[in-house]
Amino acid sequence: MELQSLKDIAKQLMAGNKGLLAMDESTATCNKRFKALNIPQTEEYRRKYRDLIVNTPRLEEAISGAILFDETIRQSTADGKLFVDILKEKGIIPGIKVDESARDMDGFPGEKITEGLDGLPERLAEYYKLGARFAKWRAVITIGENTPTSGSIKANAFLLARYAIICQEAGIVPIVEPEVLMDGDHSLQTCADVTNEVLHTVFNQLYQQRVNFEGMILKPNMIVPGIKAPQQDSADVVADTTINCFLRCVPASVPGIAFLSGGQSPELASERLNAMHVRFKDKMPWALTFSYSRAVQQPALEKWAGKDENIEEAQRLLYERAHINTIARDGKYTPELEKHPVA
Ligand code: 13P
């Protein structure tokens, strides 16, 4: 394992006040988002949309790395330039989603298991040649009446750890993403208890599978109440609960933590990231940033709606959302920023 090279990539991904852009929606997820907006669910429209994203002016000022999907890493602009090459020219590091999505977990009603280890070393070797320098695997943990079970947490953590060590051996920085879903009406405390258990289990497995903490990035959920919970706690409470949990669970040797947005509104995702930086400035051993998909892309996707004449405005909205999150990473976000489009 070339540890120094992994550390260098992780450092570049977490540099300054930038974040990661998750643009790795699987075909099924991308089509679901398109369908909701009456955008044709074809390969050409998915290509057009990713073309819009990678060609967004000034994207590189806010984004250090972009996570791609297998279809996207092979696609090009209308005039034949590979998206990966555009990203590299902008100084944005290409990454790749390598899990094969979460599916129902046999024997565990209501829970999911993420698979995709078969052939992973060979796939990673190809992705490396195509330009990917980091990867992502998302495990899904569901809070319900009788879930999550320790059986599903352990199985998902084991697979995440096997994925991570295989990536490191291939010279690729693994993003380890155990997502505790926001779906439901559970309290913030329930999310905190589950996230605490999940992170302890994941780091135990990472250690057992000999993953080098210095050469990985954690992509967790924020600790938030369920989306339908009657009590919606303030950004400060979310920040305190989340960072206090991480201080107990995430080793200081991990260079970076990059949040998923998980269905929060773009504004809340920025406000909460900001509160963490305001309240824990200089108290965190790791860099802390964003790796949002919906919370950065959604306003742009809605504006584009599949129409060429909306591309420019959609790109402006995409840059604006990414830029606002860099301000949150500096701890300088205010709700007023939302009213004044970025110059
Ligand atoms: P969201 O920010 O929309 O949760 O997506 C992040 C991600 O990469 C999920 O795997």
PDB file of N, CA, C and O in Angstrom, residues 172-208:
ATOM      1  N   ILE A 172      -6.478   3.738  -4.107  1.00  0.00           N
ATOM      2  CA  ILE A 172      -7.674   4.587  -4.160  1.00  0.00           C
ATOM      3  C   ILE A 172      -8.152   4.884  -2.731  1.00  0.00           C
ATOM      4  O   ILE A 172      -8.239   3.964  -1.903  1.00  0.00           O
ATOM      5  N   VAL A 173      -8.428   6.156  -2.441  1.00  0.00           N
ATOM      6  CA  VAL A 173      -8.887   6.531  -1.091  1.00  0.00           C
ATOM      7  C   VAL A 173     -10.360   6.132  -0.931  1.00  0.00           C
ATOM      8  O   VAL A 173     -11.202   6.554  -1.724  1.00  0.00           O
ATOM      9  N   PRO A 174     -10.661   5.307   0.070  1.00  0.00           N
ATOM     10  CA  PRO A 174     -12.067   4.930   0.263  1.00  0.00           C
ATOM     11  C   PRO A 174     -12.836   5.978   1.059  1.00  0.00           C
ATOM     12  O   PRO A 174     -12.378   6.442   2.099  1.00  0.00           O
ATOM     13  N   ILE A 175     -13.996   6.340   0.549  1.00  0.00           N
ATOM     14  CA  ILE A 175     -14.943   7.095   1.367  1.00  0.00           C
ATOM     15  C   ILE A 175     -15.849   6.053   1.985  1.00  0.00           C
ATOM     16  O   ILE A 175     -16.474   5.252   1.279  1.00  0.00           O
ATOM     17  N   VAL A 176     -15.882   6.039   3.299  1.00  0.00           N
ATOM     18  CA  VAL A 176     -16.656   5.049   4.042  1.00  0.00           C
ATOM     19  C   VAL A 176     -17.956   5.723   4.479  1.00  0.00           C
ATOM     20  O   VAL A 176     -17.926   6.666   5.268  1.00  0.00           O
ATOM     21  N   GLU A 177     -19.066   5.279   3.911  1.00  0.00           N
ATOM     22  CA  GLU A 177     -20.335   5.974   4.143  1.00  0.00           C
ATOM     23  C   GLU A 177     -21.374   5.079   4.816  1.00  0.00           C
ATOM     24  O   GLU A 177     -22.107   4.345   4.145  1.00  0.00           O
ATOM     25  N   PRO A 178     -21.464   5.140   6.147  1.00  0.00           N
ATOM     26  CA  PRO A 178     -22.549   4.441   6.814  1.00  0.00           C
ATOM     27  C   PRO A 178     -23.656   5.463   7.078  1.00  0.00           C
ATOM     28  O   PRO A 178     -23.513   6.337   7.928  1.00  0.00           O
ATOM     29  N   GLU A 179     -24.748   5.368   6.324  1.00  0.00           N
ATOM     30  CA  GLU A 179     -25.808   6.374   6.453  1.00  0.00           C
ATOM     31  C   GLU A 179     -26.953   5.877   7.319  1.00  0.00           C
ATOM     32  O   GLU A 179     -27.662   4.937   6.958  1.00  0.00           O
ATOM     33  N   VAL A 180     -27.160   6.553   8.456  1.00  0.00           N
ATOM     34  CA  VAL A 180     -28.356   6.300   9.260  1.00  0.00           C
ATOM     35  C   VAL A 180     -29.446   7.187   8.658  1.00  0.00           C
ATOM     36  O   VAL A 180     -29.323   8.408   8.640  1.00  0.00           O
ATOM     37  N   LEU A 181     -30.482   6.552   8.123  1.00  0.00           N
ATOM     38  CA  LEU A 181     -31.508   7.305   7.389  1.00  0.00           C
ATOM     39  C   LEU A 181     -32.308   8.240   8.291  1.00  0.00           C
ATOM     40  O   LEU A 181     -32.531   7.955   9.466  1.00  0.00           O
ATOM     41  N   MET A 182     -32.772   9.347   7.675  1.00  0.00           N
ATOM     42  CA  MET A 182     -33.608  10.321   8.394  1.00  0.00           C
ATOM     43  C   MET A 182     -35.086   9.946   8.381  1.00  0.00           C
ATOM     44  O   MET A 182     -35.888  10.600   9.038  1.00  0.00           O
ATOM     45  N   ASP A 183     -35.451   8.948   7.569  1.00  0.00           N
ATOM     46  CA  ASP A 183     -36.869   8.598   7.425  1.00  0.00           C
ATOM     47  C   ASP A 183     -37.471   8.223   8.775  1.00  0.00           C
ATOM     48  O   ASP A 183     -36.852   7.496   9.550  1.00  0.00           O
ATOM     49  N   GLY A 184     -38.676   8.719   9.041  1.00  0.00           N
ATOM     50  CA  GLY A 184     -39.374   8.315  10.266  1.00  0.00           C
ATOM     51  C   GLY A 184     -39.613   9.471  11.215  1.00  0.00           C
ATOM     52  O   GLY A 184     -39.312  10.632  10.896  1.00  0.00           O
ATOM     53  N   ASP A 185     -40.149   9.134  12.395  1.00  0.00           N
ATOM     54  CA  ASP A 185     -40.491  10.190  13.357  1.00  0.00           C
ATOM     55  C   ASP A 185     -39.678  10.044  14.651  1.00  0.00           C
ATOM     56  O   ASP A 185     -40.057  10.535  15.698  1.00  0.00           O
ATOM     57  N   HIS A 186     -38.532   9.344  14.541  1.00  0.00           N
ATOM     58  CA  HIS A 186     -37.692   9.137  15.733  1.00  0.00           C
ATOM     59  C   HIS A 186     -37.055  10.455  16.192  1.00  0.00           C
ATOM     60  O   HIS A 186     -36.930  11.403  15.426  1.00  0.00           O
ATOM     61  N   SER A 187     -36.618  10.441  17.455  1.00  0.00           N
ATOM     62  CA  SER A 187     -36.036  11.664  18.023  1.00  0.00           C
ATOM     63  C   SER A 187     -34.558  11.788  17.658  1.00  0.00           C
ATOM     64  O   SER A 187     -33.933  10.827  17.191  1.00  0.00           O
ATOM     65  N   LEU A 188     -34.031  12.973  17.913  1.00  0.00           N
ATOM     66  CA  LEU A 188     -32.591  13.214  17.729  1.00  0.00           C
ATOM     67  C   LEU A 188     -31.779  12.247  18.594  1.00  0.00           C
ATOM     68  O   LEU A 188     -30.759  11.715  18.162  1.00  0.00           O
ATOM     69  N   GLN A 189     -32.274  11.994  19.822  1.00  0.00           N
ATOM     70  CA  GLN A 189     -31.541  11.096  20.724  1.00  0.00           C
ATOM     71  C   GLN A 189     -31.462   9.680  20.147  1.00  0.00           C
ATOM     72  O   GLN A 189     -30.416   9.024  20.252  1.00  0.00           O
ATOM     73  N   THR A 190     -32.540   9.217  19.518  1.00  0.00           N
ATOM     74  CA  THR A 190     -32.510   7.886  18.901  1.00  0.00           C
ATOM     75  C   THR A 190     -31.469   7.857  17.794  1.00  0.00           C
ATOM     76  O   THR A 190     -30.672   6.912  17.690  1.00  0.00           O
ATOM     77  N   CYS A 191     -31.456   8.900  16.966  1.00  0.00           N
ATOM     78  CA  CYS A 191     -30.454   8.959  15.897  1.00  0.00           C
ATOM     79  C   CYS A 191     -29.042   8.978  16.492  1.00  0.00           C
ATOM     80  O   CYS A 191     -28.124   8.335  15.968  1.00  0.00           O
ATOM     81  N   ALA A 192     -28.883   9.681  17.618  1.00  0.00           N
ATOM     82  CA  ALA A 192     -27.569   9.749  18.272  1.00  0.00           C
ATOM     83  C   ALA A 192     -27.146   8.366  18.768  1.00  0.00           C
ATOM     84  O   ALA A 192     -25.995   7.944  18.565  1.00  0.00           O
ATOM     85  N   ASP A 193     -28.065   7.645  19.399  1.00  0.00           N
ATOM     86  CA  ASP A 193     -27.732   6.312  19.930  1.00  0.00           C
ATOM     87  C   ASP A 193     -27.348   5.358  18.793  1.00  0.00           C
ATOM     88  O   ASP A 193     -26.378   4.615  18.893  1.00  0.00           O
ATOM     89  N   VAL A 194     -28.139   5.406  17.710  1.00  0.00           N
ATOM     90  CA  VAL A 194     -27.876   4.502  16.591  1.00  0.00           C
ATOM     91  C   VAL A 194     -26.555   4.883  15.908  1.00  0.00           C
ATOM     92  O   VAL A 194     -25.715   4.018  15.615  1.00  0.00           O
ATOM     93  N   THR A 195     -26.341   6.177  15.674  1.00  0.00           N
ATOM     94  CA  THR A 195     -25.108   6.615  14.995  1.00  0.00           C
ATOM     95  C   THR A 195     -23.877   6.245  15.819  1.00  0.00           C
ATOM     96  O   THR A 195     -22.854   5.800  15.278  1.00  0.00           O
ATOM     97  N   ASN A 196     -23.995   6.390  17.133  1.00  0.00           N
ATOM     98  CA  ASN A 196     -22.902   6.025  18.037  1.00  0.00           C
ATOM     99  C   ASN A 196     -22.546   4.537  17.883  1.00  0.00           C
ATOM    100  O   ASN A 196     -21.377   4.166  17.707  1.00  0.00           O
ATOM    101  N   GLU A 197     -23.565   3.691  17.887  1.00  0.00           N
ATOM    102  CA  GLU A 197     -23.358   2.242  17.748  1.00  0.00           C
ATOM    103  C   GLU A 197     -22.762   1.909  16.370  1.00  0.00           C
ATOM    104  O   GLU A 197     -21.827   1.106  16.252  1.00  0.00           O
ATOM    105  N   VAL A 198     -23.310   2.542  15.341  1.00  0.00           N
ATOM    106  CA  VAL A 198     -22.854   2.270  13.973  1.00  0.00           C
ATOM    107  C   VAL A 198     -21.381   2.684  13.825  1.00  0.00           C
ATOM    108  O   VAL A 198     -20.562   1.926  13.295  1.00  0.00           O
ATOM    109  N   LEU A 199     -21.029   3.882  14.280  1.00  0.00           N
ATOM    110  CA  LEU A 199     -19.649   4.351  14.082  1.00  0.00           C
ATOM    111  C   LEU A 199     -18.655   3.505  14.881  1.00  0.00           C
ATOM    112  O   LEU A 199     -17.573   3.179  14.388  1.00  0.00           O
ATOM    113  N   HIS A 200     -19.021   3.136  16.110  1.00  0.00           N
ATOM    114  CA  HIS A 200     -18.112   2.269  16.875  1.00  0.00           C
ATOM    115  C   HIS A 200     -17.906   0.941  16.147  1.00  0.00           C
ATOM    116  O   HIS A 200     -16.785   0.435  16.056  1.00  0.00           O
ATOM    117  N   THR A 201     -18.993   0.378  15.627  1.00  0.00           N
ATOM    118  CA  THR A 201     -18.897  -0.919  14.927  1.00  0.00           C
ATOM    119  C   THR A 201     -18.069  -0.773  13.660  1.00  0.00           C
ATOM    120  O   THR A 201     -17.212  -1.610  13.354  1.00  0.00           O
ATOM    121  N   VAL A 202     -18.319   0.305  12.896  1.00  0.00           N
ATOM    122  CA  VAL A 202     -17.583   0.510  11.639  1.00  0.00           C
ATOM    123  C   VAL A 202     -16.087   0.681  11.922  1.00  0.00           C
ATOM    124  O   VAL A 202     -15.252   0.041  11.269  1.00  0.00           O
ATOM    125  N   PHE A 203     -15.730   1.502  12.887  1.00  0.00           N
ATOM    126  CA  PHE A 203     -14.288   1.704  13.131  1.00  0.00           C
ATOM    127  C   PHE A 203     -13.626   0.456  13.706  1.00  0.00           C
ATOM    128  O   PHE A 203     -12.457   0.180  13.419  1.00  0.00           O
ATOM    129  N   ASN A 204     -14.380  -0.331  14.471  1.00  0.00           N
ATOM    130  CA  ASN A 204     -13.835  -1.600  14.939  1.00  0.00           C
ATOM    131  C   ASN A 204     -13.536  -2.520  13.754  1.00  0.00           C
ATOM    132  O   ASN A 204     -12.474  -3.143  13.671  1.00  0.00           O
ATOM    133  N   GLN A 205     -14.463  -2.596  12.807  1.00  0.00           N
ATOM    134  CA  GLN A 205     -14.255  -3.433  11.617  1.00  0.00           C
ATOM    135  C   GLN A 205     -13.128  -2.891  10.743  1.00  0.00           C
ATOM    136  O   GLN A 205     -12.329  -3.650  10.204  1.00  0.00           O
ATOM    137  N   LEU A 206     -13.069  -1.568  10.593  1.00  0.00           N
ATOM    138  CA  LEU A 206     -11.992  -0.975   9.787  1.00  0.00           C
ATOM    139  C   LEU A 206     -10.639  -1.354  10.387  1.00  0.00           C
ATOM    140  O   LEU A 206      -9.688  -1.713   9.677  1.00  0.00           O
ATOM    141  N   TYR A 207     -10.567  -1.307  11.716  1.00  0.00           N
ATOM    142  CA  TYR A 207      -9.326  -1.664  12.407  1.00  0.00           C
ATOM    143  C   TYR A 207      -9.006  -3.145  12.184  1.00  0.00           C
ATOM    144  O   TYR A 207      -7.885  -3.518  11.823  1.00  0.00           O
ATOM    145  N   GLN A 208     -10.039  -4.000  12.345  1.00  0.00           N
ATOM    146  CA  GLN A 208      -9.803  -5.438  12.189  1.00  0.00           C
ATOM    147  C   GLN A 208      -9.401  -5.814  10.770  1.00  0.00           C
ATOM    148  O   GLN A 208      -8.652  -6.762  10.561  1.00  0.00           O
TER     149      GLN A 208
END
